[in-house]
mmCIF file of C-alpha atoms in Angstrom:
data_model
loop_
_atom_site.group_PDB
_atom_site.id
_atom_site.type_symbol
_atom_site.label_atom_id
_atom_site.label_comp_id
_atom_site.label_asym_id
_atom_site.label_seq_id
_atom_site.Cartn_x
_atom_site.Cartn_y
_atom_site.Cartn_z
ATOM 1 C CA UNK M 5 35.165 1.471 7.347
ATOM 2 C CA UNK M 6 37.141 3.735 5.025
ATOM 3 C CA UNK M 7 35.400 6.766 3.559
ATOM 4 C CA UNK M 8 34.448 6.608 -0.106
ATOM 5 C CA UNK M 9 36.467 9.166 -2.123
ATOM 6 C CA UNK M 10 34.400 12.220 -3.004
ATOM 7 C CA UNK M 11 35.416 11.831 -6.652
ATOM 8 C CA UNK M 12 33.337 8.665 -6.817
ATOM 9 C CA UNK M 13 30.296 10.531 -5.545
ATOM 10 C CA UNK M 14 29.431 12.116 -8.861
ATOM 11 C CA UNK M 15 25.710 12.511 -8.114
ATOM 12 C CA UNK M 16 24.390 14.995 -5.555
ATOM 13 C CA UNK M 17 20.758 15.034 -4.425
ATOM 14 C CA UNK M 18 19.733 18.324 -2.858
ATOM 15 C CA UNK M 19 16.419 18.720 -1.081
ATOM 16 C CA UNK M 20 14.839 22.149 -1.417
ATOM 17 C CA UNK M 21 11.823 23.887 0.071
ATOM 18 C CA UNK M 22 9.347 26.481 -1.131
ATOM 19 C CA UNK M 23 11.683 29.225 0.113
ATOM 20 C CA UNK M 24 14.122 28.408 -2.693
ATOM 21 C CA UNK M 25 17.789 29.425 -2.316
ATOM 22 C CA UNK M 26 17.079 31.164 0.996
ATOM 23 C CA UNK M 27 16.573 27.802 2.657
ATOM 24 C CA UNK M 28 19.884 26.313 1.492
ATOM 25 C CA UNK M 29 23.246 26.331 3.182
ATOM 26 C CA UNK M 30 26.305 27.787 1.490
ATOM 27 C CA UNK M 31 27.657 24.341 0.605
ATOM 28 C CA UNK M 32 24.486 23.307 -1.229
ATOM 29 C CA UNK M 33 24.415 26.617 -3.074
ATOM 30 C CA UNK M 34 28.010 26.130 -4.258
ATOM 31 C CA UNK M 35 27.259 22.606 -5.468
ATOM 32 C CA UNK M 36 24.330 23.835 -7.555
ATOM 33 C CA UNK M 37 26.270 26.768 -8.970
ATOM 34 C CA UNK M 38 29.288 24.645 -9.942
ATOM 35 C CA UNK M 39 27.373 21.677 -11.395
ATOM 36 C CA UNK M 40 27.693 21.238 -15.173
ATOM 37 C CA UNK M 41 24.264 19.568 -15.226
ATOM 38 C CA UNK M 42 21.230 20.044 -12.961
ATOM 39 C CA UNK M 43 18.054 17.931 -13.084
ATOM 40 C CA UNK M 44 14.745 18.624 -11.367
ATOM 41 C CA UNK M 45 11.064 19.272 -11.753
ATOM 42 C CA UNK M 46 10.026 22.445 -13.553
ATOM 43 C CA UNK M 47 9.148 24.065 -10.208
ATOM 44 C CA UNK M 48 12.521 23.090 -8.727
ATOM 45 C CA UNK M 49 14.439 24.505 -11.675
ATOM 46 C CA UNK M 50 12.468 27.763 -11.515
ATOM 47 C CA UNK M 51 13.125 28.125 -7.781
ATOM 48 C CA UNK M 52 16.872 27.584 -8.213
ATOM 49 C CA UNK M 53 17.269 29.460 -11.505
ATOM 50 C CA UNK M 54 19.337 32.246 -9.886
ATOM 51 C CA UNK M 55 21.952 29.697 -8.799
ATOM 52 C CA UNK M 56 22.124 27.404 -11.819
ATOM 53 C CA UNK M 57 25.069 28.102 -14.147
ATOM 54 C CA UNK M 58 25.208 24.778 -16.014
ATOM 55 C CA UNK M 59 22.665 22.929 -18.152
ATOM 56 C CA UNK M 60 19.193 22.694 -16.575
ATOM 57 C CA UNK M 61 17.035 19.668 -17.435
ATOM 58 C CA UNK M 62 13.438 19.209 -16.292
ATOM 59 C CA UNK M 63 12.150 15.693 -15.751
ATOM 60 C CA UNK M 64 10.903 13.900 -18.841
ATOM 61 C CA UNK M 65 7.753 11.841 -19.232
ATOM 62 C CA UNK M 66 7.789 8.963 -18.673
ATOM 63 C CA UNK M 67 10.243 9.381 -15.817
ATOM 64 C CA UNK M 68 12.268 6.361 -16.980
ATOM 65 C CA UNK M 69 13.666 8.548 -19.771
ATOM 66 C CA UNK M 70 15.142 10.889 -17.197
ATOM 67 C CA UNK M 71 16.692 7.972 -15.328
ATOM 68 C CA UNK M 72 18.393 6.962 -18.569
ATOM 69 C CA UNK M 73 19.621 10.528 -19.058
ATOM 70 C CA UNK M 74 21.098 10.614 -15.550
ATOM 71 C CA UNK M 75 22.757 7.222 -15.991
ATOM 72 C CA UNK M 76 24.298 8.400 -19.254
ATOM 73 C CA UNK M 77 26.226 11.022 -17.228
ATOM 74 C CA UNK M 78 27.692 8.489 -14.793
ATOM 75 C CA UNK M 79 30.989 9.783 -13.437
ATOM 76 C CA UNK M 80 30.250 13.383 -14.429
ATOM 77 C CA UNK M 81 29.358 15.841 -11.684
ATOM 78 C CA UNK M 82 25.556 16.063 -11.642
ATOM 79 C CA UNK M 83 23.044 17.661 -9.276
ATOM 80 C CA UNK M 84 19.447 16.590 -8.807
ATOM 81 C CA UNK M 85 16.960 18.901 -7.087
ATOM 82 C CA UNK M 86 14.201 17.268 -5.053
ATOM 83 C CA UNK M 87 11.390 18.318 -2.741
ATOM 84 C CA UNK M 88 12.341 18.161 0.936
ATOM 85 C CA UNK M 89 13.853 14.820 1.882
ATOM 86 C CA UNK M 90 14.713 12.925 -1.348
ATOM 87 C CA UNK M 91 14.394 9.584 0.461
ATOM 88 C CA UNK M 92 10.952 10.178 1.992
ATOM 89 C CA UNK M 93 8.474 9.457 -0.802
ATOM 90 C CA UNK M 94 10.986 11.194 -3.064
ATOM 91 C CA UNK M 95 13.138 10.736 -6.133
ATOM 92 C CA UNK M 96 15.986 9.291 -4.063
ATOM 93 C CA UNK M 97 14.113 6.025 -3.595
ATOM 94 C CA UNK M 98 13.728 5.644 -7.361
ATOM 95 C CA UNK M 99 17.318 6.571 -8.171
ATOM 96 C CA UNK M 100 18.737 4.198 -5.545
ATOM 97 C CA UNK M 101 17.330 1.269 -7.529
ATOM 98 C CA UNK M 102 19.692 2.193 -10.364
ATOM 99 C CA UNK M 103 22.621 3.958 -8.683
ATOM 100 C CA UNK M 104 24.459 2.767 -5.537
ATOM 101 C CA UNK M 105 24.313 5.184 -2.623
ATOM 102 C CA UNK M 106 28.117 5.023 -2.572
ATOM 103 C CA UNK M 107 28.016 7.192 -5.717
ATOM 104 C CA UNK M 108 25.722 9.808 -4.149
ATOM 105 C CA UNK M 109 25.936 12.770 -1.836
ATOM 106 C CA UNK M 110 22.556 13.552 -0.287
ATOM 107 C CA UNK M 111 21.646 16.867 1.338
ATOM 108 C CA UNK M 112 18.054 16.572 2.597
ATOM 109 C CA UNK M 113 15.743 19.391 3.618
ATOM 110 C CA UNK M 114 12.771 19.043 5.981
ATOM 111 C CA UNK M 115 10.047 16.933 4.389
ATOM 112 C CA UNK M 116 6.537 18.288 3.953
ATOM 113 C CA UNK M 117 5.490 15.892 6.727
ATOM 114 C CA UNK M 118 8.072 17.365 9.107
ATOM 115 C CA UNK M 119 6.932 20.883 8.291
ATOM 116 C CA UNK M 120 3.266 19.935 8.688
ATOM 117 C CA UNK M 121 3.871 18.247 12.047
ATOM 118 C CA UNK M 122 5.730 21.319 13.296
ATOM 119 C CA UNK M 123 2.875 23.626 12.250
ATOM 120 C CA UNK M 124 0.259 21.451 13.955
ATOM 121 C CA UNK M 125 2.354 20.610 17.008
ATOM 122 C CA UNK M 126 2.053 16.867 16.390
ATOM 123 C CA UNK M 127 4.881 14.521 17.489
ATOM 124 C CA UNK M 128 5.824 12.990 14.144
ATOM 125 C CA UNK M 129 6.650 9.597 15.648
ATOM 126 C CA UNK M 130 3.011 9.271 16.753
ATOM 127 C CA UNK M 131 1.520 10.225 13.387
ATOM 128 C CA UNK M 132 0.612 8.041 10.395
ATOM 129 C CA UNK M 133 2.202 9.497 7.252
ATOM 130 C CA UNK M 134 0.811 8.623 3.831
ATOM 131 C CA UNK M 135 1.530 9.703 0.293
ATOM 132 C CA UNK M 136 -1.674 9.805 -1.751
ATOM 133 C CA UNK M 137 0.100 11.679 -4.546
ATOM 134 C CA UNK M 138 -0.888 9.934 -7.763
ATOM 135 C CA UNK M 139 -2.390 7.111 -5.710
ATOM 136 C CA UNK M 140 -5.866 6.068 -4.663
ATOM 137 C CA UNK M 141 -7.418 7.919 -1.724
ATOM 138 C CA UNK M 142 -8.761 4.541 -0.595
ATOM 139 C CA UNK M 143 -5.307 3.817 0.850
ATOM 140 C CA UNK M 144 -6.252 5.922 3.855
ATOM 141 C CA UNK M 145 -9.145 3.666 4.916
ATOM 142 C CA UNK M 146 -7.207 1.127 7.065
ATOM 143 C CA UNK M 147 -5.788 4.023 9.108
ATOM 144 C CA UNK M 148 -9.131 5.599 10.033
ATOM 145 C CA UNK M 149 -9.247 4.732 13.723
ATOM 146 C CA UNK M 150 -10.745 7.001 16.411
ATOM 147 C CA UNK M 151 -8.193 9.400 17.874
ATOM 148 C CA UNK M 152 -5.593 8.705 15.192
ATOM 149 C CA UNK M 153 -3.635 11.567 13.623
ATOM 150 C CA UNK M 154 -2.801 11.259 9.926
ATOM 151 C CA UNK M 155 -0.680 13.389 7.591
ATOM 152 C CA UNK M 156 -1.524 12.745 3.949
ATOM 153 C CA UNK M 157 0.199 14.227 0.910
ATOM 154 C CA UNK M 158 -2.353 14.757 -1.877
ATOM 155 C CA UNK M 159 -2.030 15.014 -5.659
ATOM 156 C CA UNK M 160 -3.421 18.497 -6.276
ATOM 157 C CA UNK M 161 -5.702 21.283 -5.102
ATOM 158 C CA UNK M 162 -8.767 19.063 -5.451
ATOM 159 C CA UNK M 163 -7.288 16.371 -3.172
ATOM 160 C CA UNK M 164 -8.397 17.845 0.188
ATOM 161 C CA UNK M 165 -12.037 18.162 -0.925
ATOM 162 C CA UNK M 166 -11.996 14.591 -2.233
ATOM 163 C CA UNK M 167 -10.487 13.421 1.037
ATOM 164 C CA UNK M 168 -13.145 15.286 3.038
ATOM 165 C CA UNK M 169 -15.834 13.586 0.935
ATOM 166 C CA UNK M 170 -14.344 10.135 1.596
ATOM 167 C CA UNK M 171 -14.268 10.848 5.340
ATOM 168 C CA UNK M 172 -17.875 12.006 5.316
ATOM 169 C CA UNK M 173 -19.122 9.019 3.299
ATOM 170 C CA UNK M 174 -17.239 6.578 5.558
ATOM 171 C CA UNK M 175 -18.715 7.923 8.786
ATOM 172 C CA UNK M 176 -15.804 10.157 9.787
ATOM 173 C CA UNK M 177 -17.361 13.496 8.866
ATOM 174 C CA UNK M 178 -16.754 14.904 12.370
ATOM 175 C CA UNK M 179 -12.994 14.556 11.872
ATOM 176 C CA UNK M 180 -10.914 17.732 11.841
ATOM 177 C CA UNK M 181 -9.190 18.326 8.512
ATOM 178 C CA UNK M 182 -6.292 20.783 8.352
ATOM 179 C CA UNK M 183 -5.020 21.792 4.923
ATOM 180 C CA UNK M 184 -1.417 22.988 4.892
ATOM 181 C CA UNK M 185 -0.464 24.659 1.615
ATOM 182 C CA UNK M 186 2.928 25.588 0.122
ATOM 183 C CA UNK M 187 4.706 24.895 3.399
ATOM 184 C CA UNK M 188 7.893 26.840 4.004
ATOM 185 C CA UNK M 189 7.271 29.384 1.253
ATOM 186 C CA UNK M 190 5.817 32.896 0.995
ATOM 187 C CA UNK M 191 2.379 31.495 0.058
ATOM 188 C CA UNK M 192 2.092 29.170 3.043
ATOM 189 C CA UNK M 193 -1.428 28.861 4.433
ATOM 190 C CA UNK M 194 -2.967 26.607 7.096
ATOM 191 C CA UNK M 195 -6.764 26.182 7.240
ATOM 192 C CA UNK M 196 -8.831 23.888 9.467
ATOM 193 C CA UNK M 197 -12.414 22.672 9.037
ATOM 194 C CA UNK M 198 -14.565 19.694 9.906
ATOM 195 C CA UNK M 199 -14.647 17.192 7.055
ATOM 196 C CA UNK M 200 -18.459 17.332 6.892
ATOM 197 C CA UNK M 201 -18.378 21.128 6.492
ATOM 198 C CA UNK M 202 -15.403 21.335 4.157
ATOM 199 C CA UNK M 203 -15.740 24.334 1.836
ATOM 200 C CA UNK M 204 -12.215 25.512 1.028
ATOM 201 C CA UNK M 205 -11.468 26.470 -2.575
ATOM 202 C CA UNK M 206 -8.473 27.711 -4.527
ATOM 203 C CA UNK M 207 -6.184 25.309 -2.682
ATOM 204 C CA UNK M 208 -2.537 25.217 -3.732
ATOM 205 C CA UNK M 209 -1.574 22.034 -5.594
ATOM 206 C CA UNK M 210 1.251 21.577 -3.062
ATOM 207 C CA UNK M 211 -0.619 20.609 0.061
ATOM 208 C CA UNK M 212 -0.612 18.200 2.976
ATOM 209 C CA UNK M 213 -3.755 17.264 4.901
ATOM 210 C CA UNK M 214 -3.669 16.724 8.645
ATOM 211 C CA UNK M 215 -6.555 14.611 9.929
ATOM 212 C CA UNK M 216 -7.632 14.129 13.546
ATOM 213 C CA UNK M 217 -9.915 11.133 13.203
ATOM 214 C CA UNK M 218 -13.324 11.192 14.871
ATOM 215 C CA UNK M 219 -15.638 8.250 14.210
ATOM 216 C CA UNK M 220 -19.363 8.813 13.970
ATOM 217 C CA UNK M 221 -22.065 6.209 14.503
ATOM 218 C CA UNK M 222 -21.692 3.412 11.956
ATOM 219 C CA UNK M 223 -18.233 4.558 10.846
ATOM 220 C CA UNK M 224 -16.394 2.066 8.630
ATOM 221 C CA UNK M 225 -13.604 1.146 11.076
ATOM 222 C CA UNK M 226 -11.352 -1.716 10.020
ATOM 223 C CA UNK M 227 -10.091 -3.620 13.103
ATOM 224 C CA UNK M 228 -6.444 -4.650 13.184
ATOM 225 C CA UNK M 229 -7.168 -8.303 13.974
ATOM 226 C CA UNK M 230 -7.488 -11.021 11.344
ATOM 227 C CA UNK M 231 -10.977 -12.352 10.756
ATOM 228 C CA UNK M 232 -12.983 -9.205 9.987
ATOM 229 C CA UNK M 233 -16.754 -9.371 10.330
ATOM 230 C CA UNK M 234 -18.424 -10.918 7.283
ATOM 231 C CA UNK M 235 -20.884 -8.028 6.965
ATOM 232 C CA UNK M 236 -18.015 -5.647 6.136
ATOM 233 C CA UNK M 237 -17.561 -7.498 2.831
ATOM 234 C CA UNK M 238 -19.878 -7.373 -0.142
ATOM 235 C CA UNK M 239 -20.512 -11.017 -1.043
ATOM 236 C CA UNK M 240 -23.027 -13.477 -2.489
ATOM 237 C CA UNK M 241 -22.389 -16.169 0.093
ATOM 238 C CA UNK M 242 -19.068 -17.212 -1.451
ATOM 239 C CA UNK M 243 -16.867 -15.974 1.369
ATOM 240 C CA UNK M 244 -14.497 -17.672 3.780
ATOM 241 C CA UNK M 245 -16.381 -17.098 7.013
ATOM 242 C CA UNK M 246 -14.872 -14.945 9.740
ATOM 243 C CA UNK M 247 -13.628 -17.636 12.149
ATOM 244 C CA UNK M 248 -12.329 -19.865 9.354
ATOM 245 C CA UNK M 249 -10.675 -16.858 7.716
ATOM 246 C CA UNK M 250 -8.821 -15.973 10.918
ATOM 247 C CA UNK M 251 -7.475 -19.522 11.198
ATOM 248 C CA UNK M 252 -6.613 -19.583 7.494
ATOM 249 C CA UNK M 253 -4.617 -16.351 7.692
ATOM 250 C CA UNK M 254 -2.823 -17.688 10.745
ATOM 251 C CA UNK M 255 -1.837 -20.788 8.760
ATOM 252 C CA UNK M 256 -0.744 -18.651 5.777
ATOM 253 C CA UNK M 257 1.580 -16.769 8.185
ATOM 254 C CA UNK M 258 2.037 -13.487 6.254
ATOM 255 C CA UNK M 259 5.500 -11.961 6.238
ATOM 256 C CA UNK M 260 6.489 -8.512 5.022
ATOM 257 C CA UNK M 261 6.743 -8.056 1.260
ATOM 258 C CA UNK M 262 5.252 -11.425 0.343
ATOM 259 C CA UNK M 263 2.931 -12.336 -2.528
ATOM 260 C CA UNK M 264 -0.200 -14.474 -2.142
ATOM 261 C CA UNK M 265 -2.220 -16.342 -4.752
ATOM 262 C CA UNK M 266 -5.868 -16.469 -3.636
ATOM 263 C CA UNK M 267 -7.336 -19.147 -5.924
ATOM 264 C CA UNK M 268 -11.121 -19.175 -6.214
ATOM 265 C CA UNK M 269 -11.217 -15.831 -4.420
ATOM 266 C CA UNK M 270 -15.013 -15.422 -4.142
ATOM 267 C CA UNK M 271 -15.365 -12.113 -2.299
ATOM 268 C CA UNK M 272 -11.586 -11.571 -2.083
ATOM 269 C CA UNK M 273 -11.646 -11.662 1.723
ATOM 270 C CA UNK M 274 -8.461 -13.735 2.165
ATOM 271 C CA UNK M 275 -6.371 -11.659 -0.252
ATOM 272 C CA UNK M 276 -7.723 -8.411 1.217
ATOM 273 C CA UNK M 277 -6.895 -9.349 4.805
ATOM 274 C CA UNK M 278 -3.490 -10.632 3.683
ATOM 275 C CA UNK M 279 -2.754 -7.161 2.259
ATOM 276 C CA UNK M 280 -4.113 -5.403 5.341
ATOM 277 C CA UNK M 281 -1.441 -7.140 7.430
ATOM 278 C CA UNK M 282 1.205 -4.720 6.124
ATOM 279 C CA UNK M 283 1.468 -2.103 3.320
ATOM 280 C CA UNK M 284 4.244 -4.168 1.718
ATOM 281 C CA UNK M 285 1.999 -7.197 1.163
ATOM 282 C CA UNK M 286 0.812 -8.152 -2.341
ATOM 283 C CA UNK M 287 -1.926 -10.496 -3.464
ATOM 284 C CA UNK M 288 -3.429 -11.839 -6.678
ATOM 285 C CA UNK M 289 -7.073 -12.902 -6.566
ATOM 286 C CA UNK M 290 -7.966 -15.512 -9.198
ATOM 287 C CA UNK M 291 -11.718 -15.687 -9.850
ATOM 288 C CA UNK M 292 -13.573 -17.138 -12.857
ATOM 289 C CA UNK M 293 -16.959 -15.488 -12.195
ATOM 290 C CA UNK M 294 -17.069 -11.956 -13.665
ATOM 291 C CA UNK M 295 -19.636 -10.673 -11.148
ATOM 292 C CA UNK M 296 -17.505 -11.891 -8.257
ATOM 293 C CA UNK M 297 -14.360 -10.422 -9.830
ATOM 294 C CA UNK M 298 -16.086 -7.024 -9.980
ATOM 295 C CA UNK M 299 -17.195 -7.483 -6.366
ATOM 296 C CA UNK M 300 -13.614 -8.231 -5.303
ATOM 297 C CA UNK M 301 -12.532 -4.960 -6.916
ATOM 298 C CA UNK M 302 -15.145 -3.018 -4.946
ATOM 299 C CA UNK M 303 -14.212 -4.777 -1.713
ATOM 300 C CA UNK M 304 -10.525 -4.054 -2.242
ATOM 301 C CA UNK M 305 -11.261 -0.334 -2.629
ATOM 302 C CA UNK M 306 -13.589 -0.320 0.388
ATOM 303 C CA UNK M 307 -10.902 -1.941 2.569
ATOM 304 C CA UNK M 308 -8.159 0.410 1.385
ATOM 305 C CA UNK M 309 -6.130 -2.126 -0.610
ATOM 306 C CA UNK M 310 -6.807 -1.006 -4.216
ATOM 307 C CA UNK M 311 -3.509 -2.601 -5.262
ATOM 308 C CA UNK M 312 -5.019 -6.102 -5.051
ATOM 309 C CA UNK M 313 -4.503 -7.680 -8.470
ATOM 310 C CA UNK M 314 -7.545 -9.454 -9.903
ATOM 311 C CA UNK M 315 -7.160 -12.130 -12.563
ATOM 312 C CA UNK M 316 -10.475 -13.123 -14.076
ATOM 313 C CA UNK M 317 -10.125 -16.683 -15.277
ATOM 314 C CA UNK M 318 -10.310 -20.351 -14.401
ATOM 315 C CA UNK M 319 -7.454 -22.082 -12.605
ATOM 316 C CA UNK M 320 -5.187 -23.775 -13.499
ATOM 317 C CA UNK M 321 -4.987 -21.953 -16.863
ATOM 318 C CA UNK M 322 -5.307 -18.508 -15.223
ATOM 319 C CA UNK M 323 -2.185 -19.217 -13.149
ATOM 320 C CA UNK M 324 0.107 -19.373 -16.164
ATOM 321 C CA UNK M 325 2.593 -16.515 -16.294
ATOM 322 C CA UNK M 326 1.817 -15.137 -12.839
ATOM 323 C CA UNK M 327 4.771 -14.196 -10.596
ATOM 324 C CA UNK M 328 5.741 -16.998 -8.215
ATOM 325 C CA UNK M 329 3.953 -16.658 -4.862
ATOM 326 C CA UNK M 330 5.305 -16.949 -1.339
ATOM 327 C CA UNK M 331 1.973 -18.400 -0.234
ATOM 328 C CA UNK M 332 -1.085 -19.930 -1.896
ATOM 329 C CA UNK M 333 -4.632 -20.238 -0.621
ATOM 330 C CA UNK M 334 -7.090 -22.531 -2.385
ATOM 331 C CA UNK M 335 -10.612 -21.735 -1.351
ATOM 332 C CA UNK M 336 -12.675 -22.521 -4.420
ATOM 333 C CA UNK M 337 -12.200 -24.767 -7.425
ATOM 334 C CA UNK M 338 -9.500 -26.799 -5.724
ATOM 335 C CA UNK M 339 -11.074 -30.068 -6.800
ATOM 336 C CA UNK M 340 -10.896 -29.101 -10.502
ATOM 337 C CA UNK M 341 -8.385 -31.057 -12.541
ATOM 338 C CA UNK M 342 -4.853 -29.694 -12.348
ATOM 339 C CA UNK M 343 -5.482 -26.893 -9.852
ATOM 340 C CA UNK M 344 -3.639 -28.423 -6.901
ATOM 341 C CA UNK M 345 -0.728 -29.526 -9.096
ATOM 342 C CA UNK M 346 -0.378 -26.064 -10.685
ATOM 343 C CA UNK M 347 -0.532 -24.324 -7.298
ATOM 344 C CA UNK M 348 2.181 -26.554 -5.863
ATOM 345 C CA UNK M 349 4.347 -26.166 -8.971
ATOM 346 C CA UNK M 350 4.060 -22.374 -8.893
ATOM 347 C CA UNK M 351 4.805 -21.991 -5.188
ATOM 348 C CA UNK M 352 8.301 -20.863 -4.224
ATOM 349 C CA UNK M 353 10.531 -23.214 -2.281
ATOM 350 C CA UNK M 354 9.818 -22.609 1.392
ATOM 351 C CA UNK M 355 6.413 -21.178 0.542
ATOM 352 C CA UNK M 356 3.184 -22.068 2.362
ATOM 353 C CA UNK M 357 0.076 -23.613 0.857
ATOM 354 C CA UNK M 358 -3.251 -23.668 2.685
ATOM 355 C CA UNK M 359 -6.356 -25.312 1.222
ATOM 356 C CA UNK M 360 -9.845 -25.518 2.719
ATOM 357 C CA UNK M 361 -12.469 -28.132 1.898
ATOM 358 C CA UNK M 362 -16.190 -28.226 2.625
ATOM 359 C CA UNK M 363 -17.062 -30.898 0.035
ATOM 360 C CA UNK M 364 -16.158 -34.564 0.288
ATOM 361 C CA UNK M 365 -14.502 -34.372 -3.155
ATOM 362 C CA UNK M 366 -12.115 -31.627 -2.063
ATOM 363 C CA UNK M 367 -11.585 -33.307 1.297
ATOM 364 C CA UNK M 368 -10.499 -36.506 -0.476
ATOM 365 C CA UNK M 369 -7.885 -34.497 -2.395
ATOM 366 C CA UNK M 370 -6.557 -32.928 0.803
ATOM 367 C CA UNK M 371 -6.385 -36.286 2.549
ATOM 368 C CA UNK M 372 -4.432 -37.709 -0.375
ATOM 369 C CA UNK M 373 -2.035 -34.725 -0.475
ATOM 370 C CA UNK M 374 -1.458 -35.005 3.258
ATOM 371 C CA UNK M 375 -0.671 -38.698 2.912
ATOM 372 C CA UNK M 376 1.700 -37.983 0.018
ATOM 373 C CA UNK M 377 3.435 -34.798 1.183
ATOM 374 C CA UNK M 378 2.832 -34.435 4.907
ATOM 375 C CA UNK M 379 2.028 -31.079 6.431
ATOM 376 C CA UNK M 380 -0.773 -30.306 8.858
ATOM 377 C CA UNK M 381 -4.368 -31.493 8.583
ATOM 378 C CA UNK M 382 -7.095 -30.128 10.848
ATOM 379 C CA UNK M 383 -10.880 -30.194 10.963
ATOM 380 C CA UNK M 384 -12.700 -27.020 11.996
ATOM 381 C CA UNK M 385 -16.211 -27.197 13.409
ATOM 382 C CA UNK M 386 -17.986 -23.945 14.242
ATOM 383 C CA UNK M 387 -21.436 -23.577 15.814
ATOM 384 C CA UNK M 388 -23.272 -20.304 16.272
ATOM 385 C CA UNK M 389 -25.986 -19.499 18.772
ATOM 386 C CA UNK M 390 -29.302 -18.854 17.032
ATOM 387 C CA UNK M 391 -32.980 -18.517 18.023
ATOM 388 C CA UNK M 392 -35.003 -21.726 18.285
ATOM 389 C CA UNK M 393 -38.540 -20.581 18.874
ATOM 390 C CA UNK M 394 -38.471 -18.498 22.035
ATOM 391 C CA UNK M 395 -35.151 -20.008 23.136
ATOM 392 C CA UNK M 396 -31.582 -20.248 21.848
ATOM 393 C CA UNK M 397 -29.619 -23.188 20.494
ATOM 394 C CA UNK M 398 -26.496 -24.033 18.544
ATOM 395 C CA UNK M 399 -26.578 -24.150 14.748
ATOM 396 C CA UNK M 400 -23.492 -25.916 13.374
ATOM 397 C CA UNK M 401 -21.858 -24.542 10.254
ATOM 398 C CA UNK M 402 -20.500 -26.897 7.606
ATOM 399 C CA UNK M 403 -17.242 -28.410 8.901
ATOM 400 C CA UNK M 404 -14.048 -27.353 7.135
ATOM 401 C CA UNK M 405 -11.034 -29.569 6.520
ATOM 402 C CA UNK M 406 -7.832 -27.551 6.239
ATOM 403 C CA UNK M 407 -4.502 -28.765 4.890
ATOM 404 C CA UNK M 408 -1.376 -26.656 5.459
ATOM 405 C CA UNK M 409 1.949 -27.496 3.881
ATOM 406 C CA UNK M 410 5.377 -25.916 3.368
ATOM 407 C CA UNK M 411 7.089 -26.638 0.058
ATOM 408 C CA UNK M 412 10.596 -28.073 0.511
#
């Protein structure tokens, strides 16, 4: 493959650390000094002020305005300053959606995660890395497993205390919490406390938290398997039960980056477990009952998937205008007029539809759809052991008819 001429690489992304120019090589320094235009955050511009000879522009709000300003300079030598590695939770990921990498030169510096791992002596490949900067702290919940090491980038100086509080309230108060501030600069500081005893103050806004997870009795641990225990969910009885849920998720066959419609979501359990399968997964829960919709929101936060979209409304009307799904689950309201037709119409070609029935009315619809379209039809009977007087017997749950189908 021939090398792309340097003249076409008009945009240079330079990662910098808290040590400013001292941490840069001579080549990066020359690029900054010779650039007619330099973009960066206010802190970046201040750190590199001694080197900048051209125009210095701090990022605008909203950030899209700055993207437009950069694009307007296309073909003109431009430098962008970024924190650490521009392509690790950095500005590089955003810019690459607008500018081909063939037009860029990228000079990364160690990321804050790399610096934190080196200070703690943690092999980075064995550590979970999360950015909670400007995002919900609830995102950490699926990763709270005993013995796990987590590096989490927070939003500001209050972030570590908030994180310690979440750990304590979730049963992980015995976890060790290291706060690493202003890594790589003259104000670097590393402090370690137990989450339950956290009392640090005056924390630098630029910080990373290192967590060694210790689970106390009753800790809210989310298993990795599909079919989480029903008691983990807040619900009013409208929930796809654990065993049925596991089989339903298997039939839905989640794949990275896909979108699910969970129609008649109830407690939101299907959409939540769909999203727990991978951070790239997306789901929309459609629920007509306002109390249940609020409950879904609380469950989503509790399970660490606050990005679950909740549409409060009645299908099929609530489906109008939603992005086309890769998979659809119909758990409630499937026998209402037009719901099945709208779900099938909205589904992408090659997408999967799974519908469960416990009523004879819904079962009749599934039998008819199976006869018309094919797919897979199964009947699921579950019985649970329960006390009968002083002895134990089997109590059968309501049987479930499940239709699975792939849209041509």
